[in-house]
């Protein structure tokens, strides 16, 4: 097989490390980074969701890029953290998180601790958008390969069914939604068993394909982690600040308070940066890549001389 060398725009290139840690794309498949990078950027910031932590993350990553002259995977990873720190500052400002409640600034939108339901709904909406993007990319992949009928029957009908079901969220759209859902379901029953030989097997396979609805529902529910991790960051930060304030009162108390604030926020930053990275990656690998991504590519390794020792001689 042909080796794979990824080539993306400068803002997308740092996110290649997410794909490389999973698996390089098949040479005949799609490079997912252009489509994955915006989602990872948004999800990471929403999970960490504290502007103060975002500033520190970007500063540390920027310092590493400047000081250590990183290259390859290390450079990409540091650049990715730098960009994700910016995303965290944006979401922190939206949610009003500045080292928890240490710095009191009015949120640009809402505080998740006060109105978690709105943030949960936003999380599900983002999940639906990414899942739709994955299905559409799979359709594009089929069309590019000349399989237009497969794109219509395998991805198009699912989009019709899922869109119809989503319309039930709004009572005024249910009259249209039920017909769309029925059309999509009937279409899937009639087409998903087309590879089978007997009519009974064709029909049975078509009916069983509708079970995938539970998979899509499970995928959407997975995006609740966007709220969960954001709340975790904010709650722990607030607890740290509360603990620190209880010991203030004299010189020793203020010293202890400073130690609690610094040590506590460093710990909270470390575990939640790790959590945001891991769970943002998981959403890409499980919920997004599973819809369209063909992995298994072999990295391009240019021909070069590799030496262990070099002897220099005067001529």
Coordinates of C-alpha atoms in Angstrom, one line a residue:
X1 CA 0.0 0.0 0.0
X2 CA 1.0 3.6 -0.6
X3 CA 2.4 5.4 2.5
X4 CA 0.5 8.4 3.9
X5 CA 1.8 11.9 4.5
X6 CA -0.7 14.3 6.0
X7 CA -0.8 17.9 4.6
X8 CA -3.1 20.5 6.2
X9 CA -3.4 24.2 6.8
X10 CA -1.3 25.6 9.7
X11 CA -4.3 25.9 12.0
X12 CA -5.4 22.3 11.3
X13 CA -1.9 20.7 11.3
X14 CA -1.6 20.7 15.2
X15 CA -4.7 18.5 15.4
X16 CA -3.1 15.8 13.2
X17 CA -1.6 14.5 16.4
X18 CA -5.1 13.3 17.4
X19 CA -5.5 11.3 14.3
X20 CA -1.9 10.0 14.3
X21 CA -2.4 8.6 17.9
X22 CA -5.4 6.8 16.6
X23 CA -4.3 5.6 13.2
X24 CA -3.4 7.2 9.9
X25 CA -6.1 7.3 7.2
X26 CA -6.2 4.7 4.5
X27 CA -4.5 6.1 1.3
X28 CA -7.8 5.8 -0.5
X29 CA -9.8 7.3 2.3
X30 CA -10.4 10.8 3.7
X31 CA -8.0 12.8 5.8
X32 CA -10.4 13.6 8.7
X33 CA -8.3 16.4 10.3
X34 CA -10.0 19.4 8.5
X35 CA -13.4 18.2 9.7
X36 CA -12.3 17.0 13.1
X37 CA -10.2 20.0 14.2
X38 CA -13.1 22.5 14.7
X39 CA -15.0 20.0 16.9
X40 CA -11.9 19.1 19.0
X41 CA -11.1 22.8 19.4
X42 CA -14.7 23.6 20.6
X43 CA -15.1 20.5 22.8
X44 CA -11.8 20.8 24.6
X45 CA -12.5 24.4 25.5
X46 CA -16.1 23.6 26.6
X47 CA -14.8 20.7 28.9
X48 CA -12.1 22.8 30.5
X49 CA -14.3 25.9 30.5
X50 CA -12.2 28.2 32.8
X51 CA -10.7 31.3 31.2
X52 CA -7.9 31.4 33.8
X53 CA -6.9 27.8 33.1
X54 CA -7.1 28.5 29.3
X55 CA -4.6 31.4 29.7
X56 CA -2.2 29.3 31.6
X57 CA -2.5 26.4 29.2
X58 CA -1.7 28.6 26.2
X59 CA 1.1 30.4 28.0
X60 CA 2.8 27.1 29.0
X61 CA 2.3 25.6 25.5
X62 CA 3.6 28.8 23.8
X63 CA 6.6 28.8 26.1
X64 CA 7.4 25.2 25.2
X65 CA 7.1 25.9 21.5
X66 CA 9.5 28.9 21.9
X67 CA 12.0 27.6 24.4
X68 CA 12.5 24.0 23.4
X69 CA 12.3 24.2 19.6
X70 CA 10.0 21.2 19.4
X71 CA 9.6 19.2 16.2
X72 CA 7.3 16.5 14.9
X73 CA 4.6 15.1 17.2
X74 CA 5.8 17.2 20.2
X75 CA 5.5 20.4 18.2
X76 CA 2.0 19.5 17.0
X77 CA 0.9 18.5 20.5
X78 CA 2.1 21.8 22.1
X79 CA 0.6 23.8 19.3
X80 CA -2.7 21.9 19.7
X81 CA -2.7 22.8 23.5
X82 CA -1.9 26.4 22.6
X83 CA -5.0 26.6 20.4
X84 CA -7.2 24.7 22.8
X85 CA -6.1 27.1 25.6
X86 CA -7.6 29.9 23.4
X87 CA -10.8 27.9 23.1
X88 CA -10.9 27.5 26.8
X89 CA -10.6 31.2 27.4
X90 CA -13.5 31.8 25.0
X91 CA -15.7 29.2 26.8
X92 CA -14.5 30.4 30.2
X93 CA -15.7 33.9 29.4
X94 CA -19.0 32.6 28.0
X95 CA -19.6 30.6 31.3
X96 CA -18.0 33.2 33.6
X97 CA -15.3 30.9 34.9
X98 CA -12.0 32.6 36.0
X99 CA -10.2 30.3 38.3
X100 CA -13.6 29.2 39.5
X101 CA -15.2 32.1 41.3
X102 CA -11.8 33.6 42.4
X103 CA -12.3 36.4 39.9
X104 CA -15.9 37.5 39.6
X105 CA -16.9 38.5 36.1
X106 CA -20.3 38.2 34.6
X107 CA -20.6 35.4 32.1
X108 CA -21.2 36.3 28.5
X109 CA -24.0 33.7 28.4
X110 CA -24.8 31.6 31.5
X111 CA -23.1 29.9 34.4
X112 CA -23.4 26.1 34.0
X113 CA -23.6 25.7 37.7
X114 CA -26.8 27.8 37.7
X115 CA -28.4 26.5 34.5
X116 CA -26.9 23.1 33.7
X117 CA -30.0 22.1 31.6
X118 CA -29.3 24.8 28.9
X119 CA -25.7 23.6 28.6
X120 CA -26.8 20.0 28.4
X121 CA -29.1 20.8 25.5
X122 CA -26.3 22.7 23.8
X123 CA -24.1 19.6 24.3
X124 CA -26.6 17.4 22.6
X125 CA -27.0 19.8 19.7
X126 CA -23.3 19.8 19.2
X127 CA -23.4 16.0 19.2
X128 CA -26.1 15.9 16.6
X129 CA -24.2 18.3 14.4
X130 CA -21.0 16.2 14.6
X131 CA -22.9 12.9 14.0
X132 CA -24.6 14.4 10.9
X133 CA -21.2 15.6 9.7
X134 CA -19.9 12.1 10.0
X135 CA -22.8 10.6 8.0
X136 CA -22.5 13.3 5.3
X137 CA -18.8 12.6 5.0
X138 CA -19.5 8.9 4.6
X139 CA -22.0 9.8 1.8
X140 CA -19.3 12.0 0.2
X141 CA -16.9 9.2 0.4
X142 CA -19.3 6.9 -1.4
X143 CA -20.1 9.5 -4.1
X144 CA -16.4 10.1 -4.7
X145 CA -15.9 6.4 -5.2
X146 CA -18.8 6.3 -7.7
X147 CA -21.3 4.6 -5.3
X148 CA -24.0 7.2 -5.6
X149 CA -26.8 4.7 -4.9
X150 CA -25.1 3.5 -1.8
X151 CA -24.8 7.1 -0.6
X152 CA -28.5 7.6 -1.1
X153 CA -29.6 4.3 0.5
X154 CA -27.1 4.0 3.3
X155 CA -26.6 7.6 4.4
X156 CA -29.4 9.6 2.7
X157 CA -32.2 7.4 4.2
X158 CA -30.6 7.6 7.7
X159 CA -30.5 11.4 7.4
X160 CA -34.2 11.4 6.5
X161 CA -35.1 9.1 9.4
X162 CA -33.0 10.9 12.0
X163 CA -34.2 14.3 10.9
X164 CA -37.8 13.1 11.2
X165 CA -37.2 11.8 14.7
X166 CA -35.6 15.1 15.7
X167 CA -38.6 17.0 14.6
X168 CA -40.6 15.4 17.4
X169 CA -38.7 17.7 19.8
X170 CA -40.9 20.5 18.5
X171 CA -44.6 19.8 18.8
X172 CA -45.4 22.0 15.8
X173 CA -43.1 19.9 13.6
X174 CA -44.4 16.4 14.6
X175 CA -46.9 16.3 11.7
X176 CA -44.0 16.6 9.2
X177 CA -41.6 14.6 11.3
X178 CA -43.7 11.4 11.5
X179 CA -43.9 11.2 7.7
X180 CA -40.2 11.8 7.3
X181 CA -39.4 9.2 9.9
X182 CA -41.8 6.7 8.3
X183 CA -40.3 7.4 4.8
X184 CA -36.8 6.9 6.1
X185 CA -37.6 3.7 8.0
X186 CA -39.5 2.1 5.1
X187 CA -36.6 3.0 2.8
X188 CA -34.1 1.4 5.1
X189 CA -36.2 -1.8 5.5
X190 CA -36.4 -2.1 1.7
X191 CA -32.7 -1.3 0.9
X192 CA -30.4 -2.4 3.8
X193 CA -30.7 -6.1 3.0
X194 CA -30.0 -5.7 -0.7
X195 CA -26.8 -7.8 -0.4
X196 CA -28.8 -10.8 0.7
X197 CA -30.1 -13.3 -1.8
X198 CA -33.5 -14.4 -0.5
X199 CA -36.4 -12.0 0.0
X200 CA -36.9 -13.1 3.6
X201 CA -33.2 -12.4 4.4
X202 CA -33.5 -9.0 2.6
X203 CA -36.5 -8.0 4.6
X204 CA -35.1 -9.3 7.9
X205 CA -31.8 -7.5 7.4
X206 CA -33.7 -4.3 6.6
X207 CA -35.8 -4.5 9.7
X208 CA -32.8 -5.3 11.9
X209 CA -30.9 -2.3 10.5
X210 CA -33.4 0.0 12.3
X211 CA -31.8 -1.2 15.6
X212 CA -29.0 1.2 14.7
X213 CA -31.2 3.9 16.0
X214 CA -30.2 2.9 19.5
X215 CA -26.6 3.4 18.5
X216 CA -27.2 6.9 17.3
X217 CA -29.1 7.7 20.5
X218 CA -26.2 6.4 22.6
X219 CA -23.8 8.5 20.5
X220 CA -25.8 11.7 21.2
X221 CA -26.0 10.9 24.9
X222 CA -22.2 10.6 25.0
X223 CA -21.9 14.3 24.4
X224 CA -23.3 14.9 27.9
X225 CA -19.6 14.7 29.0
X226 CA -19.2 18.2 27.6
X227 CA -21.4 19.4 30.4
X228 CA -20.1 16.9 33.0
X229 CA -16.4 17.8 32.6
X230 CA -17.2 21.5 32.5
X231 CA -19.1 21.3 35.7
X232 CA -16.3 19.2 37.3
X233 CA -13.7 21.9 36.5
X234 CA -15.9 24.7 38.0
X235 CA -17.0 22.8 41.1
X236 CA -13.5 21.8 42.1
X237 CA -12.2 25.3 41.5
X238 CA -14.9 26.8 43.6
X239 CA -14.3 24.3 46.4
X240 CA -10.6 25.1 46.3
X241 CA -11.4 28.9 46.7
X242 CA -13.8 28.2 49.5
X243 CA -11.3 26.1 51.4
X244 CA -8.7 28.8 51.0
X245 CA -10.9 31.5 52.3
X246 CA -11.7 29.6 55.5
X247 CA -8.1 29.7 56.7
X248 CA -7.5 33.4 56.1
X249 CA -7.3 35.8 59.0
X250 CA -3.7 36.3 60.0
X251 CA -0.3 36.2 58.3
X252 CA 0.1 32.4 58.6
X253 CA -3.5 32.0 57.5
X254 CA -2.9 34.1 54.3
X255 CA 0.2 32.1 53.5
X256 CA -1.7 28.8 53.9
X257 CA -4.5 30.3 51.8
X258 CA -2.1 31.2 49.0
X259 CA -0.6 27.7 49.1
X260 CA -4.1 26.1 48.9
X261 CA -5.1 28.4 46.0
X262 CA -1.9 27.8 44.0
X263 CA -1.5 24.1 44.7
X264 CA -5.2 23.4 44.3
X265 CA -5.6 25.2 41.0
X266 CA -2.4 23.6 39.6
X267 CA -3.8 20.2 40.5
X268 CA -7.2 21.0 39.1
X269 CA -5.7 22.4 35.9
X270 CA -3.6 19.3 35.4
X271 CA -6.3 16.7 35.9
X272 CA -8.9 18.6 33.9
X273 CA -6.5 19.4 30.9
X274 CA -5.9 15.7 30.8
X275 CA -9.6 14.9 31.1
X276 CA -10.5 17.4 28.4
X277 CA -7.9 16.0 26.1
X278 CA -8.9 12.3 26.7
X279 CA -12.7 12.8 26.4
X280 CA -12.4 15.2 23.4
X281 CA -10.3 12.5 21.7
X282 CA -12.8 9.8 22.6
X283 CA -15.7 11.7 21.0
X284 CA -13.7 12.0 17.8
X285 CA -12.6 8.3 17.8
X286 CA -15.9 6.7 18.8
X287 CA -18.7 9.0 17.8
X288 CA -17.2 10.7 14.8
X289 CA -14.6 8.5 13.1
X290 CA -16.9 5.5 13.4
X291 CA -19.3 7.1 10.9
X292 CA -16.9 7.5 7.9
X293 CA -13.2 7.0 8.8
X294 CA -11.1 4.3 7.1
X295 CA -7.9 3.8 9.2
X296 CA -4.8 1.6 8.7
X297 CA -2.5 3.9 6.7
X298 CA 1.3 3.5 6.8
X299 CA 3.3 6.6 7.6
X300 CA 5.5 8.0 4.8
X301 CA 9.2 7.4 5.8
X302 CA 11.5 9.1 3.4
X303 CA 14.7 7.4 2.4
X304 CA 17.6 8.7 4.4
X305 CA 20.9 7.7 5.9
X306 CA 20.7 6.7 9.5
X307 CA 23.9 6.7 11.4
X308 CA 24.9 5.9 15.0
X309 CA 28.5 7.1 14.9
X310 CA 30.3 9.4 12.4
X311 CA 34.1 9.4 11.9
X312 CA 35.5 12.6 10.5
X313 CA 38.9 12.6 8.7
X314 CA 41.0 15.4 7.2
X315 CA 41.5 15.1 3.5

